C-alpha cells in the first residue's frame, strides 16, 4: 500500500471517528459525503484512464472526482471575494508547480522534498498565502496541479514532444490528490498554529453562524469573514 | 484592537505573477547532461580516504552505499563544493544463503505464480548511450528503450510475463518522476497481479565504473538504486539483496553495487520495486543490452525461484597443492512469494504511527482541554454531534 492510499485510509478512519470535523465543517461536507468522495477516489483509481483525445486522458479517481469535489467546495464558498481568491490561488499554484517542475533538480535525491509532496507543499503554501482559507487551499491544490499538467501538455505539443498528458493518471496517489489534501492540511495546521501563537483569535467579534465564520457585530464587513484562522471561542 | 485590512488579493497575485514571469526566462531544465559541462559526479570516500564510488547525482548525509563486496557504508559528511562525500563502514551485509542441490530432479522446481507480471518503464525517456546512439539525450526516443526492450525480451524467454511501457516522460526535469508515477500506476492497473516493477535508467558517470567481464564476456555492470524515503524500503532492499546474492554467485561482477539514496523513486507503489542503472552514457548500448540477459535470469530466479549454477571458487577445505579451479555448485532459490515480506508491513505501520502522532499533536495545539474532552465524548458516543 502506498503512502497516498494509506493517507486516504487513515484520513477516512479519522473522519469516521469524528476527528476531522474541523476541516469538514469548513469544507461544507458532512462525514458521509467526505467518505463517499474518498471511496470514489480509491475505486476510480483502479479504473483505466478515459481518453480525451490524442495523447490526453483523465483518471476518474485522480482527477474527475477531486475536480468535482473542488467545484462543489467552490460553489459553497462564502463570498465572491473567496471565489476570486480561489481562482487566483489556483492559477498561481499551477504556475508555481509548473515552474517548480522546470527549476528544481531532476533527481528526487537532490530535492529537499520528494516530488510526490513538493507540488502539494508548493500549491499548499501559495494557496494559503493567496486563498487564505481551507476551501481555497483545497481548490488551488487540486486545480493547480491539473493546470500545471495542462500547461506541460501545451508546451509538449508546441515542441513536438510525444509525452502524453494524463490528468490524475496515478489515481489516489497522483500529485493532484496528494496536493489537494496536503494544501488543506497545511492551511489547517498553519491557521491553528498562528492562532495558538498569538494566544487565541484576534477576531473576537467573529463567531460561527450557519456554517460560516461571520462578523457578529457587522455582517456586511466582508473582509474579515474569509480568514478561517479565526475560531469560535 | 482594530483588525488590519489586508491588501487586495488581486494586487498581491499580480505582484506574484510579475515576479514569476521575471524568473521564468532564467529557468533552465537541469537535465541529465549536466555532466557534460563539468565532472558533475560526486565521489564517495571511506574513512581512510579510499575511493568507494562515484554518483552522477548529488549525495546526501545519511545516504547508504553497499559496495560490490557487500560492505555497508553510511554517508556522514558531504562537501558540495568539491563534490566529495565521506562514509563510515557500518558492517557487512548478510546476503541470503542458498541451499545446495544434489538431486538432479530438483532442476524442474515448480515455478509458481508465472501469471504475475514484471512491469518495466523508463522515467528518463531521453537517456541514451553516446557510442551507440550518437548522443547522450534523445527526447522521447532514448536508447534506454532499446535496453529495456532487451530486458523485457530476456524475461519473456524465461517464460515471464514482462510488460514494457514506452510512454515518454519528457522533459527530463523535476516533473519526470511525477509523470512516470502515472505510467507505473497505469501498468499496475492493467497488469495485476504484479510480481515486480522496475524503472530502467542509465547512469552518467565515467565508463570504467561500468566496464565488466562477467563469466568471460564483456558487458555493462548494473547498479541498483533504492529510495530511502519510501515505506517499502525494507521490502525492496530484501529483493535487491536477493538479486545481488544470486548475481554474485551466478554472474560475479554483474551487480556493481547498491545505492540507497534520498527520495522515493515511486518505489512505494510496490514492495518489489527497484531502479536499475544499466550502464552509463559512455558505454555502448550493446554492452548494456548484453547485461540484460544475465539480469533477467537473476531477477527471474529471485522472484519465481529456481536452480542456478554458482561460479564461486572451490571450497576452502581442499587439499594443499590442488588448483583452486572454479567449481560449479547447483543452488536452489525459493520463490519470493514464499518468503516473509517483513519490510512492507513495517513501512505501513510506521506511516500510521506517524499519522496518529501528528494528529494528536495537532489536536493538542488546536483545541482546549474541554474541546478535546468533548471530541472523545463524540467518539465514544456519549454525546451526539450537533
Coordinates of C-alpha atoms in Angstrom, one line a residue:
Chain A
X1 CA 0.0 0.0 0.0
X2 CA 1.4 3.4 -1.0
X3 CA 1.7 6.5 1.1
X4 CA -1.2 8.1 -0.8
X5 CA -3.5 5.1 -0.2
X6 CA -2.5 4.8 3.4
X7 CA -3.1 8.6 3.8
X8 CA -6.6 8.2 2.3
X9 CA -7.5 5.2 4.6
X10 CA -6.1 6.9 7.7
X11 CA -8.0 10.1 6.9
X12 CA -11.1 8.1 6.3
X13 CA -10.8 6.4 9.7
X14 CA -10.3 9.8 11.3
X15 CA -13.4 11.1 9.7
X16 CA -15.3 8.0 10.7
X17 CA -14.3 8.7 14.3
X18 CA -15.4 12.3 14.0
X19 CA -11.9 13.6 14.4
X20 CA -11.7 15.6 11.1
X21 CA -14.8 17.7 11.7
X22 CA -13.0 21.0 11.9
X23 CA -11.8 20.6 8.3
X24 CA -15.1 19.0 7.1
X25 CA -17.2 21.7 8.5
X26 CA -15.2 24.4 6.8
X27 CA -15.3 22.4 3.5
X28 CA -19.1 22.3 3.8
X29 CA -19.0 18.5 3.8
X30 CA -20.6 16.0 6.1
X31 CA -18.9 12.7 7.1
X32 CA -20.9 10.7 4.6
X33 CA -20.1 13.0 1.7
X34 CA -16.4 13.0 2.6
X35 CA -16.3 9.2 2.8
X36 CA -18.2 8.9 -0.4
X37 CA -15.7 11.2 -2.2
X38 CA -12.8 9.3 -0.8
X39 CA -14.2 5.9 -1.7
X40 CA -14.8 7.3 -5.2
X41 CA -11.2 8.4 -5.4
X42 CA -10.0 5.0 -4.3
X43 CA -12.3 3.0 -6.6
X44 CA -11.8 5.4 -9.5
X45 CA -8.0 4.9 -9.3
X46 CA -8.4 1.3 -10.4
X47 CA -10.4 2.2 -13.5
X48 CA -8.4 2.8 -16.7
X49 CA -7.9 6.4 -17.8
X50 CA -10.6 7.9 -20.0
X51 CA -9.1 9.2 -23.3
X52 CA -9.9 12.8 -24.1
X53 CA -8.1 12.9 -27.4
X54 CA -4.7 12.4 -28.9
X55 CA -2.2 11.8 -26.0
X56 CA -4.6 13.3 -23.5
X57 CA -6.5 11.2 -20.9
X58 CA -8.1 11.7 -17.5
X59 CA -8.4 9.4 -14.5
X60 CA -11.7 9.2 -12.5
X61 CA -10.1 8.8 -9.1
X62 CA -7.1 11.0 -9.7
X63 CA -8.8 13.9 -11.4
X64 CA -12.5 13.8 -12.1
X65 CA -13.7 13.2 -8.6
X66 CA -11.2 15.6 -7.0
X67 CA -12.3 18.2 -9.6
X68 CA -16.0 17.6 -8.8
X69 CA -15.1 18.0 -5.1
X70 CA -13.2 21.2 -5.9
X71 CA -16.2 22.6 -7.9
X72 CA -18.6 21.7 -5.1
X73 CA -16.4 23.4 -2.5
X74 CA -16.1 26.4 -4.9
X75 CA -19.9 26.6 -5.2
X76 CA -20.1 26.6 -1.4
X77 CA -17.6 29.4 -1.0
X78 CA -18.8 32.0 1.4
X79 CA -18.3 35.2 -0.6
X80 CA -17.5 36.4 -4.1
X81 CA -14.1 37.5 -2.8
X82 CA -13.3 34.0 -1.7
X83 CA -14.2 32.7 -5.1
X84 CA -11.9 35.2 -6.7
X85 CA -9.2 34.2 -4.3
X86 CA -9.7 30.5 -5.1
X87 CA -9.4 31.1 -8.8
X88 CA -6.3 33.3 -8.4
X89 CA -4.7 30.9 -5.9
X90 CA -5.4 28.0 -8.4
X91 CA -3.7 29.9 -11.3
X92 CA -0.8 30.9 -9.1
X93 CA -0.4 27.4 -7.7
X94 CA -0.5 26.0 -11.2
X95 CA 2.2 28.5 -12.3
X96 CA 4.3 27.6 -9.2
X97 CA 4.0 23.9 -9.8
X98 CA 4.9 24.2 -13.4
X99 CA 7.9 26.4 -12.7
X100 CA 9.0 24.2 -9.8
X101 CA 9.0 21.3 -12.3
X102 CA 11.3 23.2 -14.5
X103 CA 13.6 24.7 -11.9
X104 CA 14.0 22.0 -9.3
X105 CA 16.8 19.5 -9.7
X106 CA 15.6 16.5 -11.8
X107 CA 16.6 13.7 -9.5
X108 CA 14.5 13.0 -6.4
X109 CA 17.5 12.6 -4.2
X110 CA 18.6 16.1 -4.9
X111 CA 15.3 17.6 -4.0
X112 CA 14.6 18.7 -0.4
X113 CA 11.2 17.2 -0.6
X114 CA 10.2 14.2 -2.7
X115 CA 8.4 15.1 -6.0
X116 CA 5.3 13.4 -4.6
X117 CA 4.9 16.1 -1.9
X118 CA 6.8 19.1 -3.2
X119 CA 4.0 20.1 -5.5
X120 CA 1.4 19.7 -2.8
X121 CA 3.5 21.8 -0.5
X122 CA 4.1 24.5 -3.2
X123 CA 0.4 24.5 -4.1
X124 CA -0.5 24.5 -0.4
X125 CA 1.8 27.4 0.5
X126 CA 0.7 29.5 -2.5
X127 CA -2.9 28.6 -1.9
X128 CA -2.7 29.5 1.8
X129 CA -0.9 32.8 1.1
X130 CA -3.4 33.9 -1.6
X131 CA -6.5 31.9 -0.8
X132 CA -6.5 32.4 3.0
X133 CA -8.9 29.6 3.7
X134 CA -9.1 25.8 3.8
X135 CA -11.6 25.8 0.9
X136 CA -9.4 28.0 -1.4
X137 CA -6.4 25.9 -0.4
X138 CA -8.1 22.7 -1.4
X139 CA -9.3 24.1 -4.7
X140 CA -5.9 25.5 -5.5
X141 CA -4.2 22.3 -4.5
X142 CA -6.3 20.2 -6.9
X143 CA -6.8 22.7 -9.8
X144 CA -3.2 24.0 -9.5
X145 CA -1.6 20.6 -10.4
X146 CA -4.2 20.0 -13.1
X147 CA -3.4 23.4 -14.7
X148 CA 0.4 22.7 -14.5
X149 CA -0.3 19.4 -16.3
X150 CA -2.3 21.2 -18.9
X151 CA 0.5 23.7 -19.4
X152 CA 3.0 20.9 -19.8
X153 CA 0.8 19.3 -22.4
X154 CA 0.6 22.5 -24.4
X155 CA 4.4 23.0 -24.2
X156 CA 5.0 19.4 -25.2
X157 CA 2.6 19.8 -28.2
X158 CA 4.3 23.0 -29.2
X159 CA 7.8 21.4 -29.0
X160 CA 6.6 18.1 -30.7
X161 CA 7.4 16.1 -27.6
X162 CA 5.4 12.8 -27.6
X163 CA 4.8 12.7 -23.9
X164 CA 1.1 12.2 -23.1
X165 CA -0.9 14.3 -20.5
X166 CA -2.7 12.0 -18.1
X167 CA -4.7 14.2 -15.7
X168 CA -4.6 12.5 -12.3
X169 CA -3.2 9.4 -14.0
X170 CA -1.8 7.9 -10.9
X171 CA -5.2 7.9 -9.2
X172 CA -5.3 8.2 -5.5
X173 CA -1.5 8.5 -5.4
X174 CA -1.3 11.2 -8.1
X175 CA 0.1 14.6 -7.2
X176 CA -3.4 16.1 -7.8
X177 CA -4.9 14.2 -4.8
X178 CA -1.9 14.5 -2.6
X179 CA -1.6 18.2 -3.3
X180 CA -5.3 18.9 -2.5
X181 CA -5.1 17.0 0.8
X182 CA -1.7 18.5 1.7
X183 CA -2.9 22.0 0.9
X184 CA -6.0 21.8 3.2
X185 CA -4.0 20.2 6.0
X186 CA -1.3 22.8 5.7
X187 CA -3.9 25.6 5.8
X188 CA -5.5 24.0 8.9
X189 CA -2.2 23.4 10.7
X190 CA -0.8 26.9 9.9
X191 CA -4.1 28.6 10.8
X192 CA -4.3 26.8 14.1
X193 CA -0.7 27.3 14.9
X194 CA -0.9 31.0 14.1
X195 CA -3.8 31.4 16.4
X196 CA -2.2 29.4 19.2
X197 CA 1.0 31.6 18.9
X198 CA -0.9 34.8 19.1
X199 CA -2.9 33.5 22.0
X200 CA -6.3 33.0 20.5
X201 CA -8.2 34.7 17.7
X202 CA -7.8 38.4 17.2
X203 CA -11.2 38.5 15.8
X204 CA -13.2 38.2 19.0
X205 CA -16.2 39.9 17.3
X206 CA -16.5 36.9 14.9
X207 CA -18.5 33.8 15.5
X208 CA -19.7 30.6 13.9
X209 CA -23.1 31.3 12.3
X210 CA -24.9 29.0 10.0
X211 CA -21.8 27.1 9.0
X212 CA -19.8 30.2 8.3
X213 CA -17.5 32.4 10.3
X214 CA -19.0 35.8 10.3
X215 CA -18.6 39.1 12.0
X216 CA -21.3 39.1 14.6
X217 CA -21.1 42.8 15.0
X218 CA -21.4 43.8 11.4
X219 CA -22.4 41.1 8.8
X220 CA -21.5 43.5 5.9
X221 CA -17.8 43.6 6.7
X222 CA -16.8 41.0 4.2
X223 CA -13.0 41.4 4.7
X224 CA -12.9 39.5 8.0
X225 CA -15.2 36.7 7.1
X226 CA -12.8 34.8 5.0
X227 CA -10.0 34.2 7.3
X228 CA -10.8 30.9 8.8
X229 CA -7.9 31.1 11.1
X230 CA -10.4 32.7 13.4
X231 CA -12.1 30.2 15.6
X232 CA -15.1 30.2 17.8
X233 CA -14.1 30.5 21.4
Chain B
X1 CA -7.9 46.2 18.8
X2 CA -8.7 47.1 15.3
X3 CA -8.3 44.4 12.7
X4 CA -5.9 45.5 9.9
X5 CA -7.3 45.3 6.4
X6 CA -5.3 43.2 4.0
X7 CA -4.2 44.4 0.7
X8 CA -6.3 43.2 -2.2
X9 CA -5.6 39.6 -3.2
X10 CA -5.7 40.6 -6.9
X11 CA -2.9 43.2 -6.3
X12 CA -0.9 40.6 -4.4
X13 CA -1.5 38.0 -7.1
X14 CA -0.4 40.4 -9.8
X15 CA 2.8 41.2 -8.0
X16 CA 3.4 37.5 -7.5
X17 CA 2.8 36.8 -11.2
X18 CA 5.1 39.6 -12.3
X19 CA 7.9 38.1 -10.1
X20 CA 7.3 34.6 -11.5
X21 CA 7.4 36.0 -15.1
X22 CA 10.7 37.6 -14.3
X23 CA 12.1 34.3 -13.1
X24 CA 10.7 32.2 -16.0
X25 CA 13.1 33.3 -18.7
X26 CA 16.0 32.4 -16.4
X27 CA 14.7 28.9 -15.8
X28 CA 16.6 26.1 -17.5
X29 CA 15.9 22.4 -17.2
X30 CA 18.5 20.8 -15.1
X31 CA 18.6 17.8 -17.3
X32 CA 20.9 14.8 -17.0
X33 CA 23.5 16.3 -19.4
X34 CA 25.0 18.5 -16.7
X35 CA 27.9 16.1 -16.5
X36 CA 28.9 17.3 -20.0
X37 CA 29.9 20.7 -18.8
X38 CA 31.8 19.7 -15.7
X39 CA 32.7 16.4 -14.0
X40 CA 29.3 16.7 -12.3
X41 CA 29.6 13.5 -10.3
X42 CA 30.2 13.1 -6.6
X43 CA 32.9 10.9 -5.3
X44 CA 32.4 8.8 -2.2
X45 CA 35.4 8.1 0.1
X46 CA 35.6 5.8 3.1
X47 CA 37.1 6.9 6.5
X48 CA 40.6 6.0 5.4
X49 CA 40.3 8.2 2.2
X50 CA 39.9 5.2 -0.1
X51 CA 37.6 5.9 -3.1
X52 CA 34.4 3.8 -2.9
X53 CA 32.4 5.0 -5.9
X54 CA 31.1 7.9 -7.9
X55 CA 27.5 9.1 -8.4
X56 CA 26.1 11.2 -11.2
X57 CA 23.7 12.9 -8.9
X58 CA 24.2 14.7 -5.6
X59 CA 25.0 12.6 -2.5
X60 CA 23.4 13.4 0.9
X61 CA 24.2 12.8 4.5
X62 CA 22.5 9.5 5.7
X63 CA 22.5 8.0 2.2
X64 CA 23.8 4.5 2.3
X65 CA 26.1 2.6 0.0
X66 CA 26.6 -1.2 -0.4
X67 CA 29.8 -1.9 -2.3
X68 CA 30.3 -4.7 -4.8
X69 CA 31.9 -6.8 -2.0
X70 CA 28.8 -6.2 0.2
X71 CA 30.3 -3.7 2.7
X72 CA 27.7 -1.4 4.0
X73 CA 28.5 2.4 4.4
X74 CA 26.6 5.3 5.7
X75 CA 27.4 8.8 4.5
X76 CA 28.2 11.2 7.3
X77 CA 29.6 14.2 5.5
X78 CA 29.2 15.8 2.1
X79 CA 31.2 18.7 0.7
X80 CA 29.1 20.1 -2.1
X81 CA 31.8 22.4 -3.4
X82 CA 34.4 19.7 -4.0
X83 CA 31.7 17.1 -4.7
X84 CA 33.3 14.8 -2.2
X85 CA 31.3 12.7 0.2
X86 CA 32.6 10.6 3.2
X87 CA 31.1 7.4 4.5
X88 CA 31.7 5.3 7.6
X89 CA 31.7 1.5 7.4
X90 CA 28.8 0.1 9.4
X91 CA 29.2 -3.6 8.7
X92 CA 29.0 -6.3 6.2
X93 CA 25.6 -7.0 4.5
X94 CA 24.4 -10.5 5.2
X95 CA 23.0 -11.7 1.8
X96 CA 20.6 -14.6 1.6
X97 CA 22.2 -18.0 1.5
X98 CA 21.0 -20.8 -0.8
X99 CA 20.8 -24.5 -0.3
X100 CA 22.9 -26.7 -2.4
X101 CA 21.0 -29.1 -4.7
X102 CA 22.4 -32.6 -5.2
X103 CA 19.3 -34.3 -6.6
X104 CA 19.1 -33.8 -10.4
X105 CA 15.3 -34.0 -10.4
X106 CA 15.0 -30.7 -8.5
X107 CA 16.1 -28.9 -11.6
X108 CA 12.4 -28.8 -12.6
X109 CA 11.5 -26.9 -9.5
X110 CA 7.9 -25.8 -9.5
X111 CA 7.8 -22.2 -10.5
X112 CA 4.5 -20.8 -9.4
X113 CA 2.9 -17.5 -10.0
X114 CA 4.1 -17.2 -13.5
X115 CA 1.0 -15.3 -14.2
X116 CA 2.4 -12.4 -12.2
X117 CA 3.8 -9.7 -14.4
X118 CA 7.2 -7.9 -14.2
X119 CA 6.5 -4.3 -15.2
X120 CA 9.1 -2.1 -16.8
X121 CA 9.2 1.6 -17.6
X122 CA 11.8 4.4 -18.2
X123 CA 11.3 7.6 -16.2
X124 CA 14.0 9.3 -18.2
X125 CA 12.8 8.7 -21.7
X126 CA 15.7 10.5 -23.3
X127 CA 18.6 8.7 -21.7
X128 CA 20.9 7.4 -24.4
X129 CA 24.4 5.8 -25.0
X130 CA 26.8 8.1 -26.8
X131 CA 28.9 5.3 -28.5
X132 CA 25.8 3.7 -30.0
X133 CA 23.2 6.4 -30.2
X134 CA 25.5 9.3 -31.0
X135 CA 24.4 11.5 -28.2
X136 CA 23.5 11.2 -24.5
X137 CA 20.0 12.5 -24.8
X138 CA 17.4 11.8 -27.5
X139 CA 14.0 13.2 -26.3
X140 CA 11.2 10.6 -26.1
X141 CA 13.3 8.0 -28.0
X142 CA 16.3 7.4 -25.9
X143 CA 18.5 4.3 -26.4
X144 CA 17.3 3.3 -22.9
X145 CA 14.2 1.9 -24.5
X146 CA 16.3 -0.5 -26.6
X147 CA 17.9 -1.7 -23.4
X148 CA 14.6 -2.0 -21.6
X149 CA 13.2 -4.0 -24.7
X150 CA 16.2 -6.4 -24.4
X151 CA 15.5 -6.8 -20.7
X152 CA 11.8 -7.5 -21.5
X153 CA 12.6 -10.0 -24.2
X154 CA 15.1 -11.8 -22.0
X155 CA 12.4 -12.1 -19.2
X156 CA 9.9 -13.4 -21.8
X157 CA 12.4 -16.0 -22.9
X158 CA 12.4 -17.3 -19.3
X159 CA 8.6 -17.6 -19.5
X160 CA 7.9 -14.5 -17.5
X161 CA 5.0 -12.2 -18.4
X162 CA 7.0 -9.0 -18.9
X163 CA 5.4 -5.7 -19.9
X164 CA 7.3 -2.6 -21.0
X165 CA 5.5 0.7 -21.1
X166 CA 7.3 3.1 -23.6
X167 CA 5.4 6.2 -22.6
X168 CA 7.6 9.3 -22.7
X169 CA 8.0 11.3 -19.6
X170 CA 9.9 14.2 -21.2
X171 CA 11.0 16.8 -20.5
X172 CA 13.8 15.4 -18.3
X173 CA 13.0 17.7 -15.4
X174 CA 11.8 17.5 -11.8
X175 CA 8.3 16.5 -13.1
X176 CA 9.6 13.4 -14.8
X177 CA 9.1 11.1 -11.7
X178 CA 5.6 12.6 -11.2
X179 CA 4.7 11.7 -14.7
X180 CA 6.3 8.3 -14.6
X181 CA 4.3 7.6 -11.4
X182 CA 1.2 7.7 -13.6
X183 CA 2.8 5.2 -16.0
X184 CA 3.7 2.9 -13.1
X185 CA 0.1 3.1 -11.8
X186 CA -1.3 2.5 -15.3
X187 CA 1.0 -0.5 -15.6
X188 CA -0.1 -1.9 -12.2
X189 CA -3.8 -1.2 -13.1
X190 CA -3.6 -3.2 -16.3
X191 CA -1.3 -6.0 -15.2
X192 CA -2.4 -7.2 -11.8
X193 CA -1.2 -9.5 -10.2
X194 CA 2.2 -7.8 -10.2
X195 CA 5.5 -9.6 -9.4
X196 CA 7.7 -6.5 -9.6
X197 CA 8.1 -3.0 -11.0
X198 CA 11.4 -1.8 -12.4
X199 CA 12.4 1.6 -13.6
X200 CA 15.2 1.3 -16.2
X201 CA 17.8 4.0 -16.4
X202 CA 21.4 4.5 -17.4
X203 CA 24.0 6.3 -15.3
X204 CA 26.0 9.3 -16.1
X205 CA 29.5 8.5 -14.7
X206 CA 32.7 7.6 -16.5
X207 CA 32.7 4.3 -18.4
X208 CA 35.3 2.4 -16.4
X209 CA 32.9 2.2 -13.5
X210 CA 30.6 0.0 -15.6
X211 CA 33.0 -2.0 -17.7
X212 CA 33.0 -5.6 -16.7
X213 CA 33.9 -9.1 -17.8
X214 CA 31.2 -11.4 -16.5
X215 CA 31.9 -15.1 -16.9
X216 CA 34.4 -14.2 -19.6
X217 CA 32.1 -11.9 -21.6
X218 CA 32.3 -8.1 -21.8
X219 CA 29.2 -6.3 -20.7
X220 CA 28.0 -3.5 -18.6
X221 CA 27.6 -3.7 -14.9
X222 CA 24.3 -2.9 -13.2
X223 CA 23.7 -0.6 -10.3
X224 CA 20.6 -0.9 -8.1
X225 CA 19.2 2.3 -6.6
X226 CA 16.7 2.2 -3.7
X227 CA 14.9 5.3 -2.3
X228 CA 15.3 5.5 1.4
X229 CA 12.2 7.6 2.0
X230 CA 9.7 5.1 0.6
X231 CA 7.9 2.9 3.1
X232 CA 8.6 -0.2 1.2
X233 CA 12.3 0.4 1.6
X234 CA 12.9 -2.8 3.7
X235 CA 11.0 -5.0 1.3
X236 CA 12.7 -3.5 -1.7
X237 CA 16.1 -3.9 0.0
X238 CA 15.3 -7.6 0.6
X239 CA 14.7 -8.1 -3.2
X240 CA 17.8 -6.1 -4.0
X241 CA 19.9 -8.3 -1.6
X242 CA 18.5 -11.4 -3.1
X243 CA 19.3 -10.3 -6.6
X244 CA 22.8 -9.4 -5.6
X245 CA 23.2 -12.7 -3.8
X246 CA 22.2 -14.7 -6.8
X247 CA 24.2 -12.5 -9.2
X248 CA 27.4 -12.6 -7.1
X249 CA 27.3 -16.4 -7.4
X250 CA 26.0 -16.9 -10.9
X251 CA 27.4 -13.8 -12.7
X252 CA 30.1 -12.4 -10.5
X253 CA 30.6 -8.7 -11.1
X254 CA 27.3 -8.1 -12.8
X255 CA 25.7 -6.2 -9.9
X256 CA 28.1 -3.2 -9.4
X257 CA 26.7 -2.0 -6.1
X258 CA 23.5 -0.8 -4.3
X259 CA 22.9 2.9 -3.6
X260 CA 20.2 3.8 -1.1
X261 CA 19.6 7.5 -1.7
X262 CA 17.2 10.2 -0.7
X263 CA 13.8 10.1 -2.4
X264 CA 11.1 7.6 -3.2
X265 CA 11.6 6.9 -6.9
X266 CA 7.9 5.7 -7.0
X267 CA 9.1 2.6 -5.1
X268 CA 6.3 3.0 -2.5
X269 CA 3.9 1.8 -5.2
X270 CA 5.1 -1.8 -4.9
X271 CA 7.1 -3.8 -2.3
X272 CA 9.1 -5.2 -5.1
X273 CA 10.2 -2.1 -7.0
X274 CA 13.7 -1.2 -7.9
X275 CA 15.6 1.2 -10.1
X276 CA 18.3 -0.3 -12.3
X277 CA 21.1 1.7 -13.8
X278 CA 22.1 -0.3 -16.9
X279 CA 25.4 1.1 -17.9
X280 CA 26.4 4.7 -18.3
X281 CA 26.2 7.3 -21.1
X282 CA 29.8 6.5 -22.2
X283 CA 29.3 2.7 -22.5
X284 CA 28.0 1.1 -25.6
X285 CA 24.3 0.3 -25.7
X286 CA 25.2 -3.3 -26.8
X287 CA 27.1 -3.8 -23.6
X288 CA 24.1 -2.7 -21.6
X289 CA 21.8 -5.0 -23.7
X290 CA 24.2 -7.9 -23.1
X291 CA 23.8 -7.4 -19.4
X292 CA 20.0 -7.6 -19.6
X293 CA 20.2 -11.3 -20.4
X294 CA 22.0 -12.2 -17.2
X295 CA 20.0 -9.6 -15.2
X296 CA 16.7 -11.2 -16.4
X297 CA 18.0 -14.7 -15.3
X298 CA 18.9 -13.3 -11.9
X299 CA 15.6 -11.4 -11.5
X300 CA 13.6 -14.4 -12.7
X301 CA 15.3 -16.7 -10.1
X302 CA 15.0 -14.1 -7.3
X303 CA 11.2 -13.7 -7.8
X304 CA 10.0 -17.0 -9.1
X305 CA 12.6 -19.3 -7.6
X306 CA 14.7 -22.0 -9.4
X307 CA 18.1 -23.6 -9.5
X308 CA 21.2 -21.9 -10.7
X309 CA 24.9 -22.7 -11.1
X310 CA 27.3 -21.0 -8.8
X311 CA 30.6 -19.8 -10.2
X312 CA 32.3 -19.5 -6.9
X313 CA 35.8 -20.6 -6.2
X314 CA 36.2 -24.2 -4.9
X315 CA 35.7 -24.8 -1.2
X316 CA 38.4 -23.9 1.2
X317 CA 38.6 -27.4 2.5
X318 CA 40.6 -28.7 -0.5
X319 CA 44.0 -30.3 0.0
X320 CA 47.1 -28.2 -0.4
X321 CA 48.6 -28.2 -3.8
X322 CA 45.3 -28.6 -5.6
X323 CA 44.4 -25.9 -8.1
X324 CA 41.7 -23.6 -6.9
X325 CA 39.6 -24.2 -10.0
X326 CA 36.1 -22.8 -10.0
X327 CA 33.6 -25.5 -9.1
X328 CA 30.0 -25.3 -10.3
X329 CA 27.6 -25.8 -7.4
X330 CA 23.9 -26.0 -8.0
X331 CA 21.9 -23.8 -5.6
X332 CA 18.2 -23.6 -5.0
X333 CA 16.3 -20.4 -4.7
X334 CA 12.8 -20.2 -3.2
X335 CA 10.2 -18.0 -4.9
X336 CA 9.9 -14.6 -3.2
X337 CA 6.2 -15.2 -2.5
X338 CA 7.1 -17.9 -0.1
X339 CA 9.3 -15.7 1.9
X340 CA 8.4 -13.2 4.5
X341 CA 7.8 -9.7 3.3
X342 CA 8.8 -8.1 6.6
X343 CA 9.5 -4.7 5.2
X344 CA 6.2 -3.9 3.5
X345 CA 4.1 -4.2 6.7
X346 CA 6.6 -2.4 8.8
X347 CA 6.6 0.6 6.4
X348 CA 2.8 0.9 6.6
X349 CA 2.8 0.6 10.4
X350 CA 5.3 3.4 10.7
X351 CA 3.3 5.6 8.5
X352 CA 0.1 5.0 10.5
X353 CA 2.0 5.7 13.8
X354 CA 3.4 8.9 12.3
X355 CA -0.1 10.0 11.1
X356 CA -1.7 9.3 14.5
X357 CA 1.1 11.0 16.5
X358 CA 0.8 14.0 14.1
X359 CA -2.9 14.2 14.6
X360 CA -2.6 14.0 18.4
X361 CA 0.0 16.9 18.4
X362 CA -2.3 18.9 16.1
X363 CA -5.3 18.3 18.4
X364 CA -3.2 19.4 21.4
X365 CA -2.2 22.6 19.5
X366 CA -5.6 23.4 18.2
X367 CA -8.0 22.5 20.9
X368 CA -8.6 23.4 24.5
X369 CA -9.0 20.8 27.2
X370 CA -12.8 20.9 27.1
X371 CA -12.8 20.6 23.4
X372 CA -10.6 17.5 23.5
X373 CA -12.9 16.0 26.2
X374 CA -15.9 16.8 24.0
X375 CA -14.3 15.2 21.0
X376 CA -13.7 12.0 23.0
X377 CA -17.3 12.1 24.1
X378 CA -18.3 12.3 20.5
X379 CA -16.2 9.3 19.6
X380 CA -17.4 7.2 22.5
X381 CA -21.0 8.1 21.6
X382 CA -21.7 9.7 25.0
X383 CA -22.6 12.9 23.3
X384 CA -24.2 13.3 19.9
X385 CA -22.6 15.7 17.4
X386 CA -24.6 18.7 16.9

